Structure formats: structure tokens, C-alpha cells
Coordinates of C-alpha atoms in Angstrom, one line a residue:
X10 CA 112.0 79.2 113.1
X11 CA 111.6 76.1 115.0
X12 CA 111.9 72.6 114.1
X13 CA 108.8 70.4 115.0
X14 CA 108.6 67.0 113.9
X15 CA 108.2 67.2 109.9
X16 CA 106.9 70.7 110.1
X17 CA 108.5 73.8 110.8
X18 CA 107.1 76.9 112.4
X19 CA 107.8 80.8 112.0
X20 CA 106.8 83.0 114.5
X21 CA 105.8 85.6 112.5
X22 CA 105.5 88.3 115.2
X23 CA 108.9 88.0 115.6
X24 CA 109.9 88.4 111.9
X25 CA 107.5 91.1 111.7
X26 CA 109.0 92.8 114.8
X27 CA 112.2 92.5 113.1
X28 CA 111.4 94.3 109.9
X29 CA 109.9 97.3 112.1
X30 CA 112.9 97.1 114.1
X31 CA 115.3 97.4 111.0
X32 CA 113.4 100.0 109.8
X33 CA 113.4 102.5 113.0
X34 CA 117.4 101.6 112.4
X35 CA 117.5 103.4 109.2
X36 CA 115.6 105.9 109.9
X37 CA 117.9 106.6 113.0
X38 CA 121.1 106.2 110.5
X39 CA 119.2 108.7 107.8
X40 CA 118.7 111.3 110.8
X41 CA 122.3 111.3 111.7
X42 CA 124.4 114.7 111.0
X43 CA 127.0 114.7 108.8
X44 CA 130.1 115.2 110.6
X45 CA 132.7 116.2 107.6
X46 CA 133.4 120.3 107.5
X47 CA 132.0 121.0 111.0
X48 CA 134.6 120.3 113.5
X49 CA 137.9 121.3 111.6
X50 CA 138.7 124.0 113.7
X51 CA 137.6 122.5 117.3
X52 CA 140.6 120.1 116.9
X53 CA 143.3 122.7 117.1
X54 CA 145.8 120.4 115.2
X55 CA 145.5 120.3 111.4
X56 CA 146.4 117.2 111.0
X57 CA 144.4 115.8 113.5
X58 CA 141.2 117.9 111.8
X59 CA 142.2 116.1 108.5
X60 CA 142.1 112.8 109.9
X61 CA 139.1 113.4 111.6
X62 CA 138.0 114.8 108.0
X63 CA 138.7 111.4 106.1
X64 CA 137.1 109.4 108.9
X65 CA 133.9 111.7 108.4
X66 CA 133.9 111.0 104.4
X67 CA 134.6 107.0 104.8
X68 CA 131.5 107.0 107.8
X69 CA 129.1 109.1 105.4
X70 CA 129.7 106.5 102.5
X71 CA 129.8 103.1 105.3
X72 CA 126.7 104.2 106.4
X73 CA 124.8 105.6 103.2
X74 CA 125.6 101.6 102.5
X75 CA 124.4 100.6 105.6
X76 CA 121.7 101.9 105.7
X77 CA 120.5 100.5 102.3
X78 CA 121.5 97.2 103.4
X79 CA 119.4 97.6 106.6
X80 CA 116.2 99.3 104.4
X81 CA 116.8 95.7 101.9
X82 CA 116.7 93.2 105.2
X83 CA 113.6 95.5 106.8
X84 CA 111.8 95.0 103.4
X85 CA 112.3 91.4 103.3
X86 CA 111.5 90.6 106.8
X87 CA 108.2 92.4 106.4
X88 CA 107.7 90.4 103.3
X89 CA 108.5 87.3 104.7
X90 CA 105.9 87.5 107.9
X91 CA 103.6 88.9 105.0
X92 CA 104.2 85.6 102.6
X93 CA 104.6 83.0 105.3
X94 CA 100.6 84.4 106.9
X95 CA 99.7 84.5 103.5
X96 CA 100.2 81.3 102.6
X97 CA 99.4 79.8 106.4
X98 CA 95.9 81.3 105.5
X99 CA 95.7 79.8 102.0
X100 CA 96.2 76.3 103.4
X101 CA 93.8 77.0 106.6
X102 CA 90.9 77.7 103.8
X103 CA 92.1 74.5 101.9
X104 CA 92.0 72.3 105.1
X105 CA 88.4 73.7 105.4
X106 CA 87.1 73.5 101.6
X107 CA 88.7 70.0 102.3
X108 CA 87.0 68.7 104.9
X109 CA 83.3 70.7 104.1
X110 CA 81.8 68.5 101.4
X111 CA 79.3 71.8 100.8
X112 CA 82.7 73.5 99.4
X113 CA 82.7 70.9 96.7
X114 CA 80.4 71.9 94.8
X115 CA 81.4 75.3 95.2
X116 CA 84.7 74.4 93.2
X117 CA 82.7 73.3 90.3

């Protein structure tokens, strides 16, 4: 958003872009592999395999939360470009009704 004089302007494009955007980023995070229980043995070192294990369960539960908080700021960017052309249309057909003195009587 851009500040113009009293007015202020949001490209929607862009905030509609965004909320695709955010949502091809979950579903990238959703098609991840789990990585706990698959590599135990490739590490050679036990401990090593259990640190790798605890690593796997903290990413899992980081991104399960991530990718809810991404799905959240998706939804409300979509919502936003929807609201904001919503109501830019609203006051577009007030402006006209305004200024057509025909739409006047349609009020009534």
C-alpha cells in the first residue's frame, strides 16, 4: 500500500499474488517427507542417529505449525484483495448512482 495524498491505494494484484504464493508454500511444506525413523542406520553412530532423531521430531512439529501459520496469512491475503475489490466496486457504483440523477429514482 501506497500513500497518496489523503487516499491510500492497495495493489491488489500483489496481495492476491501473495496469498497464491503462501499457499503453493504450504502445499510444498505438507509434501515434504517425514525424516524421523528413516535414516537411523545411515549415520553409523548412535548417538549421532539420535540426535538426528530429535531434530526430525522438533522439525515435524515447527513445520506442522508453520505451515498452519502460512495456510492463516494465505487465507487472509486472499480475503483481503477479495474485500478491498469488493468494496472499491461498491463505491465505483455509488460514485455512479451519485452522479446519474436517473439512479435516483431507482433508490426510491
Amino acid at each position: 500500500m501506497s500513500g497518496e495524498g489523503d487516499r491510500t491505494r492497495a495493489d491488489l494484484d500483489v496481495i492476491r499474488e501473495m496469498g497464491n504464493g503462501l499457499a503453493r508454500v504450504k502445499k510444498a511444506f505438507e509434501g515434504l517427507e517425514k525424516l524421523g525413523g528413516k535414516y537411523g542406520e545411515d549415520f553409523g553412530d548412535r548417538d549421532v542417529a539420535d540426535k538426528f532423531e530429535d531434530f526430525a521430531g522438533s522439525w515435524e512439529i515447527n513445520r506442522e505449525k508453520l505451515t498452519e501459520e502460512v495456510a492463516a496469512l494465505a487465507k487472509m491475503a486472499k480475503t483481503a484483495a477479495k474485500t478491498y475489490e469488493d468494496i472499491d466496486h461498491a463505491l465505483a457504483e455509488a460514485i455512479r448512482n451519485a452522479q446519474d440523477p436517473k439512479s435516483k429514482k431507482k433508490g426510491k
